[in-house]
């Protein structure tokens, strides 16, 4: 474990790949690249398959997907714990596909933090520097600098067991950055924290990552974490990269119904075209944006719950439907309701406290999905 931690820290940054357009920055800005990488576990059904993505210097990429989709495998391929059977891994343009973990110089923060329980805080932070042969006086000075950076000055001589979970997470982050790594790899680093500390540490991770201008890849199963932290989000499914784009683009313009349903709450309706700007669904016929499909053609649309409008009065109008409340969950600032509308159940999120008798589907809230 110690050798792996000493290997370094690193970062993933914005990337260019399927589902994401490149910008004007050049190849020299690419900190991490996977070029058509394939890695199969025994049996061949699980792993990473023909995956290409680029992460830019100073960007934070968050990788999400269902359990078993390949998130941690992707991180381990970058770190060097796994070697691909096909494709290349590059750091700052250098092919490191066959390189060892230690020589890649990626800093890693594990879900469990992996601090040495018998070492003092400063010794934990300085461990990668010790492995690299730095004199003890310099190691101590660097550890003190890192503790100051993460807001833990004065804790240098404590043991990890004397720190809270959030403090241990900061020590692990300081250790990963102490030797100025090529990239920072974070494997669900906040999952062991309580809810309040977790939210606070999101901002702290982001601040420190930007302060060091390092490319960082963060693995998480928390969609709120992904949307609030990332410069770009990589969505994996069955070992393949489904969409790679900004959080807003992932949420507002998912490439298919899988991404739409996985990232945030979603109403995905399957129906048929019933005119140039109309479609028939199980809730009834909706006026839609112009879609250009022939009558009877199959289509799918996405409607986010917060885009639906609750109607308390007995009114009619375009895309207004009678609704029966099945569930009403109160969250203080918002309510989340399940509504029986026609033959379907629609999810609605609202700040209104009024009784919901009908629901309006704004035309501009309807987005067409790829089949």
Coordinates of C-alpha atoms in Angstrom, one line a residue:
X1 CA 0.0 0.0 0.0
X2 CA 2.8 2.4 0.9
X3 CA 4.5 2.1 -2.5
X4 CA 1.2 2.8 -4.2
X5 CA 0.6 5.9 -2.2
X6 CA 4.2 7.1 -2.8
X7 CA 3.6 6.7 -6.5
X8 CA 2.2 10.1 -6.6
X9 CA -0.8 12.2 -7.3
X10 CA -2.2 13.4 -10.4
X11 CA -5.1 14.9 -12.1
X12 CA -7.5 14.5 -14.8
X13 CA -8.9 17.4 -16.5
X14 CA -11.4 18.3 -19.1
X15 CA -11.5 15.8 -21.9
X16 CA -12.2 15.4 -25.5
X17 CA -14.0 12.3 -26.6
X18 CA -17.3 10.8 -27.7
X19 CA -20.0 13.3 -26.8
X20 CA -17.7 16.2 -26.3
X21 CA -16.3 18.8 -28.6
X22 CA -12.7 20.0 -28.5
X23 CA -11.7 23.6 -27.9
X24 CA -9.0 25.8 -29.1
X25 CA -6.3 24.6 -26.7
X26 CA -3.5 22.6 -28.1
X27 CA -2.2 19.1 -27.5
X28 CA 0.4 20.4 -25.0
X29 CA -2.5 21.1 -22.7
X30 CA -3.5 17.4 -22.5
X31 CA -2.4 16.0 -19.1
X32 CA -3.9 12.5 -19.4
X33 CA -5.0 10.6 -22.4
X34 CA -6.4 7.1 -23.0
X35 CA -6.2 6.1 -26.6
X36 CA -8.6 3.2 -27.5
X37 CA -7.9 1.4 -24.3
X38 CA -9.3 -2.1 -23.7
X39 CA -8.8 -4.1 -20.5
X40 CA -10.8 -7.3 -19.8
X41 CA -11.2 -9.1 -16.5
X42 CA -11.1 -13.0 -16.7
X43 CA -14.2 -14.1 -18.5
X44 CA -14.0 -11.1 -20.9
X45 CA -17.4 -9.6 -20.1
X46 CA -16.3 -6.9 -17.7
X47 CA -13.6 -4.3 -18.0
X48 CA -13.0 -1.2 -20.2
X49 CA -13.6 -1.4 -24.0
X50 CA -12.1 0.7 -26.7
X51 CA -12.2 3.8 -24.5
X52 CA -10.7 7.1 -25.6
X53 CA -10.7 10.3 -23.6
X54 CA -8.4 13.3 -22.9
X55 CA -8.1 15.3 -19.7
X56 CA -6.6 18.8 -19.7
X57 CA -4.3 20.4 -17.3
X58 CA -6.1 22.1 -14.4
X59 CA -9.5 20.4 -15.0
X60 CA -11.4 18.2 -12.7
X61 CA -13.2 15.3 -14.4
X62 CA -15.7 13.3 -12.5
X63 CA -16.5 9.7 -13.6
X64 CA -19.9 8.2 -12.8
X65 CA -21.9 5.2 -13.8
X66 CA -23.7 2.2 -12.4
X67 CA -21.9 -0.3 -10.1
X68 CA -19.6 -2.5 -12.2
X69 CA -19.4 0.0 -15.1
X70 CA -15.6 0.3 -15.0
X71 CA -15.1 3.6 -13.0
X72 CA -12.4 2.2 -10.7
X73 CA -10.9 0.1 -13.5
X74 CA -10.4 3.3 -15.5
X75 CA -8.6 5.0 -12.6
X76 CA -6.4 1.9 -12.1
X77 CA -5.4 1.9 -15.8
X78 CA -4.3 5.5 -15.5
X79 CA -2.4 4.9 -12.2
X80 CA -0.7 1.8 -13.6
X81 CA -2.2 -0.9 -11.3
X82 CA -3.7 -2.5 -14.5
X83 CA -2.1 -2.6 -18.0
X84 CA -4.4 -2.6 -21.1
X85 CA -4.4 -5.4 -23.5
X86 CA -4.9 -2.9 -26.3
X87 CA -4.5 0.9 -26.6
X88 CA -2.3 3.4 -24.9
X89 CA -2.1 5.5 -21.7
X90 CA -0.3 8.8 -22.0
X91 CA 0.7 11.4 -19.3
X92 CA 1.6 14.8 -20.6
X93 CA 2.1 13.3 -24.1
X94 CA 4.4 10.5 -22.8
X95 CA 3.4 6.9 -23.5
X96 CA 3.3 5.2 -20.0
X97 CA 1.3 2.1 -21.0
X98 CA 4.1 -0.2 -19.8
X99 CA 5.4 2.1 -17.0
X100 CA 5.2 1.1 -13.3
X101 CA 2.9 2.8 -10.8
X102 CA 5.8 4.6 -9.1
X103 CA 7.3 6.0 -12.4
X104 CA 4.0 7.4 -13.5
X105 CA 3.9 9.9 -10.7
X106 CA 0.2 10.0 -10.1
X107 CA -1.1 11.0 -6.7
X108 CA -3.9 8.7 -5.4
X109 CA -6.4 9.3 -2.7
X110 CA -8.3 6.1 -1.7
X111 CA -11.8 5.7 -0.4
X112 CA -10.3 4.6 3.0
X113 CA -7.6 7.3 2.8
X114 CA -4.9 4.5 3.5
X115 CA -3.1 6.6 6.1
X116 CA -0.4 4.8 8.1
X117 CA -1.8 4.5 11.6
X118 CA 1.6 4.4 13.4
X119 CA 2.9 7.5 11.6
X120 CA 2.3 11.0 12.7
X121 CA 0.3 13.3 10.4
X122 CA 3.4 15.0 9.0
X123 CA 5.1 11.7 8.4
X124 CA 2.1 10.4 6.5
X125 CA 2.2 13.5 4.2
X126 CA 6.0 13.3 3.8
X127 CA 6.0 9.6 3.0
X128 CA 6.2 10.0 -0.8
X129 CA 9.1 12.4 -0.3
X130 CA 10.8 9.9 2.0
X131 CA 10.6 7.3 -0.7
X132 CA 12.2 9.7 -3.1
X133 CA 15.1 10.3 -0.8
X134 CA 14.4 13.8 0.3
X135 CA 16.2 14.8 3.6
X136 CA 14.1 14.7 6.7
X137 CA 14.3 18.5 7.3
X138 CA 13.0 19.3 3.9
X139 CA 10.3 16.7 4.2
X140 CA 9.1 18.2 7.5
X141 CA 9.0 21.7 5.9
X142 CA 7.0 20.5 3.0
X143 CA 4.6 18.6 5.2
X144 CA 4.0 21.8 7.2
X145 CA 3.4 23.7 4.0
X146 CA 0.8 21.1 2.9
X147 CA -0.9 21.1 6.3
X148 CA -1.2 24.9 6.1
X149 CA -2.7 24.6 2.6
X150 CA -5.4 22.1 3.7
X151 CA -6.2 24.1 6.9
X152 CA -4.7 21.6 9.4
X153 CA -1.8 23.6 10.8
X154 CA -1.0 22.5 14.3
X155 CA -1.9 18.8 13.8
X156 CA 1.5 17.6 12.4
X157 CA 2.4 15.5 15.5
X158 CA -1.0 13.8 15.9
X159 CA -1.8 10.3 14.8
X160 CA -4.5 9.6 12.2
X161 CA -6.8 8.1 14.9
X162 CA -6.8 11.5 16.6
X163 CA -8.4 13.2 13.6
X164 CA -11.9 13.3 12.3
X165 CA -12.9 11.7 9.0
X166 CA -12.8 15.0 7.2
X167 CA -9.4 15.8 8.7
X168 CA -8.0 12.4 7.6
X169 CA -9.4 13.1 4.1
X170 CA -7.4 16.4 4.0
X171 CA -4.2 14.6 5.1
X172 CA -4.6 12.0 2.4
X173 CA -5.1 14.8 -0.2
X174 CA -2.1 16.7 1.1
X175 CA 0.0 13.5 0.9
X176 CA -1.1 12.9 -2.7
X177 CA -0.1 16.5 -3.7
X178 CA 3.1 16.7 -1.6
X179 CA 5.5 15.6 -4.4
X180 CA 3.9 17.7 -7.2
X181 CA 2.4 14.8 -9.1
X182 CA 1.5 14.6 -12.8
X183 CA -2.2 13.9 -12.0
X184 CA -4.5 13.4 -9.1
X185 CA -6.7 10.3 -8.9
X186 CA -9.5 10.2 -6.3
X187 CA -11.3 7.0 -5.8
X188 CA -14.6 7.9 -4.0
X189 CA -12.7 10.0 -1.4
X190 CA -15.7 11.5 0.2
X191 CA -18.0 8.4 0.5
X192 CA -17.0 7.7 4.2
X193 CA -17.9 11.2 5.4
X194 CA -21.1 12.3 7.0
X195 CA -23.4 14.4 4.8
X196 CA -22.5 17.8 6.2
X197 CA -18.7 17.1 6.1
X198 CA -19.0 15.7 2.6
X199 CA -20.6 18.8 1.2
X200 CA -17.9 21.0 2.9
X201 CA -15.1 18.8 1.5
X202 CA -16.4 19.0 -2.0
X203 CA -15.5 22.7 -2.0
X204 CA -12.2 22.0 -0.3
X205 CA -11.2 19.4 -2.9
X206 CA -12.1 21.8 -5.7
X207 CA -10.2 24.7 -4.1
X208 CA -7.0 22.7 -3.6
X209 CA -7.2 21.1 -7.1
X210 CA -7.5 24.5 -8.7
X211 CA -4.8 26.0 -6.5
X212 CA -2.4 23.4 -7.8
X213 CA -3.7 23.7 -11.4
X214 CA -3.5 19.9 -11.6
X215 CA -5.5 17.5 -13.7
X216 CA -7.8 15.4 -11.5
X217 CA -10.0 12.4 -12.0
X218 CA -12.6 11.8 -9.3
X219 CA -14.6 8.6 -9.1
X220 CA -18.0 8.8 -7.4
X221 CA -21.5 7.3 -7.3
X222 CA -23.0 10.6 -6.1
X223 CA -24.6 12.5 -9.0
X224 CA -24.8 15.7 -7.0
X225 CA -21.1 15.5 -6.3
X226 CA -20.4 15.0 -10.0
X227 CA -22.6 17.9 -11.2
X228 CA -21.4 20.3 -8.6
X229 CA -17.6 19.6 -8.8
X230 CA -16.8 18.7 -12.3
X231 CA -15.5 20.7 -15.2
X232 CA -16.5 17.6 -17.3
X233 CA -18.4 14.5 -16.4
X234 CA -17.6 11.1 -17.9
X235 CA -20.6 8.7 -17.9
X236 CA -19.7 5.0 -18.2
X237 CA -21.9 2.0 -18.9
X238 CA -20.7 -1.6 -19.2
X239 CA -17.1 -0.4 -19.7
X240 CA -17.8 2.0 -22.4
X241 CA -17.8 5.8 -22.4
X242 CA -21.4 6.9 -23.2
X243 CA -21.1 10.6 -22.9
X244 CA -18.3 13.0 -21.9
X245 CA -19.2 16.7 -21.5
X246 CA -19.8 19.6 -19.1
X247 CA -22.2 19.0 -16.2
X248 CA -24.8 21.3 -17.8
X249 CA -24.6 19.5 -21.2
X250 CA -24.9 16.1 -19.5
X251 CA -28.0 17.2 -17.6
X252 CA -29.7 19.3 -20.2
X253 CA -28.7 17.4 -23.4
X254 CA -28.1 13.7 -22.5
X255 CA -27.3 11.6 -25.5
X256 CA -29.8 8.9 -24.8
X257 CA -32.4 7.7 -22.3
X258 CA -29.8 5.9 -20.2
X259 CA -27.9 9.1 -19.4
X260 CA -31.1 11.0 -19.0
X261 CA -32.4 8.5 -16.4
X262 CA -29.0 8.1 -14.7
X263 CA -28.1 11.7 -14.2
X264 CA -30.8 13.4 -12.2
X265 CA -34.5 12.6 -12.1
X266 CA -36.2 12.3 -15.4
X267 CA -39.4 11.6 -17.2
X268 CA -38.7 9.7 -20.4
X269 CA -41.7 9.1 -22.6
X270 CA -41.9 6.9 -25.6
X271 CA -44.5 7.7 -28.2
X272 CA -45.1 8.3 -31.9
X273 CA -45.1 11.4 -34.1
X274 CA -48.6 12.9 -34.8
X275 CA -47.8 15.9 -36.9
X276 CA -44.8 18.2 -37.5
X277 CA -44.9 19.5 -33.9
X278 CA -47.0 17.0 -32.1
X279 CA -46.6 13.5 -30.6
X280 CA -48.8 10.9 -29.0
X281 CA -47.9 9.4 -25.6
X282 CA -49.6 7.4 -23.0
X283 CA -50.5 10.6 -21.1
X284 CA -52.1 12.0 -24.3
X285 CA -51.1 14.1 -27.2
X286 CA -48.4 16.8 -26.6
X287 CA -47.6 19.8 -28.6
X288 CA -43.8 19.6 -29.0
X289 CA -41.0 21.5 -30.6
X290 CA -40.8 20.8 -34.4
X291 CA -39.3 17.4 -34.9
X292 CA -39.5 16.7 -38.6
X293 CA -40.5 13.0 -38.1
X294 CA -43.1 11.3 -40.3
X295 CA -46.5 10.5 -38.7
X296 CA -46.3 7.3 -36.8
X297 CA -42.5 7.4 -36.4
X298 CA -41.3 6.2 -33.0
X299 CA -39.7 8.8 -30.7
X300 CA -38.6 9.4 -27.1
X301 CA -38.6 12.6 -25.2
X302 CA -37.1 13.8 -21.9
X303 CA -39.0 16.1 -19.5
X304 CA -37.1 17.0 -16.3
X305 CA -39.4 17.0 -13.2
X306 CA -38.6 20.6 -12.3
X307 CA -39.7 21.8 -15.7
X308 CA -43.3 20.5 -15.2
X309 CA -45.7 23.1 -13.9
X310 CA -48.3 22.2 -11.2
X311 CA -51.8 23.6 -11.7
X312 CA -54.2 23.9 -8.8
X313 CA -57.2 25.2 -10.7
X314 CA -59.6 23.5 -13.1
X315 CA -58.0 25.1 -16.1
X316 CA -57.4 23.9 -19.6
X317 CA -54.8 24.8 -22.2
X318 CA -52.0 23.5 -24.3
X319 CA -50.4 20.4 -22.8
X320 CA -52.5 20.6 -19.6
X321 CA -53.5 17.2 -18.2
X322 CA -55.5 16.0 -15.2
X323 CA -53.3 14.6 -12.5
X324 CA -53.7 12.5 -9.4
X325 CA -51.2 12.6 -6.6
X326 CA -49.7 9.2 -5.8
X327 CA -46.8 10.3 -3.6
X328 CA -45.9 13.7 -2.1
X329 CA -42.5 14.0 -0.5
X330 CA -41.7 17.2 1.4
X331 CA -38.1 18.4 1.5
X332 CA -38.5 21.8 3.0
X333 CA -37.6 24.1 0.0
X334 CA -39.1 21.7 -2.5
X335 CA -41.6 18.9 -2.9
X336 CA -41.2 15.8 -5.1
X337 CA -44.5 14.3 -6.3
X338 CA -45.4 11.2 -8.3
X339 CA -48.5 12.0 -10.4
X340 CA -50.8 9.6 -12.3
X341 CA -51.3 11.3 -15.7
X342 CA -53.2 9.2 -18.2
X343 CA -51.6 5.8 -18.2
X344 CA -48.2 7.0 -16.9
X345 CA -46.7 8.2 -13.7
X346 CA -44.8 11.5 -14.0
X347 CA -42.3 12.9 -11.5
X348 CA -42.7 16.5 -10.6
X349 CA -40.5 18.8 -8.5
X350 CA -41.9 22.1 -7.3
X351 CA -41.6 24.8 -4.6
X352 CA -45.3 25.3 -4.6
X353 CA -47.3 24.3 -1.5
X354 CA -50.7 24.3 -3.4
X355 CA -52.8 21.2 -4.0
X356 CA -51.9 19.8 -7.4
X357 CA -54.9 18.8 -9.6
X358 CA -53.4 19.2 -13.1
X359 CA -50.0 19.5 -14.6
X360 CA -48.8 21.6 -17.5
X361 CA -46.0 20.3 -19.8
X362 CA -44.3 23.5 -21.3
X363 CA -43.4 22.9 -25.0
X364 CA -39.9 24.3 -24.3
X365 CA -39.4 21.6 -21.6
X366 CA -39.7 18.8 -24.1
X367 CA -36.4 17.4 -25.4
X368 CA -36.1 14.7 -28.0
X369 CA -33.7 11.8 -27.3
X370 CA -31.9 9.4 -29.6
X371 CA -33.7 6.1 -29.9

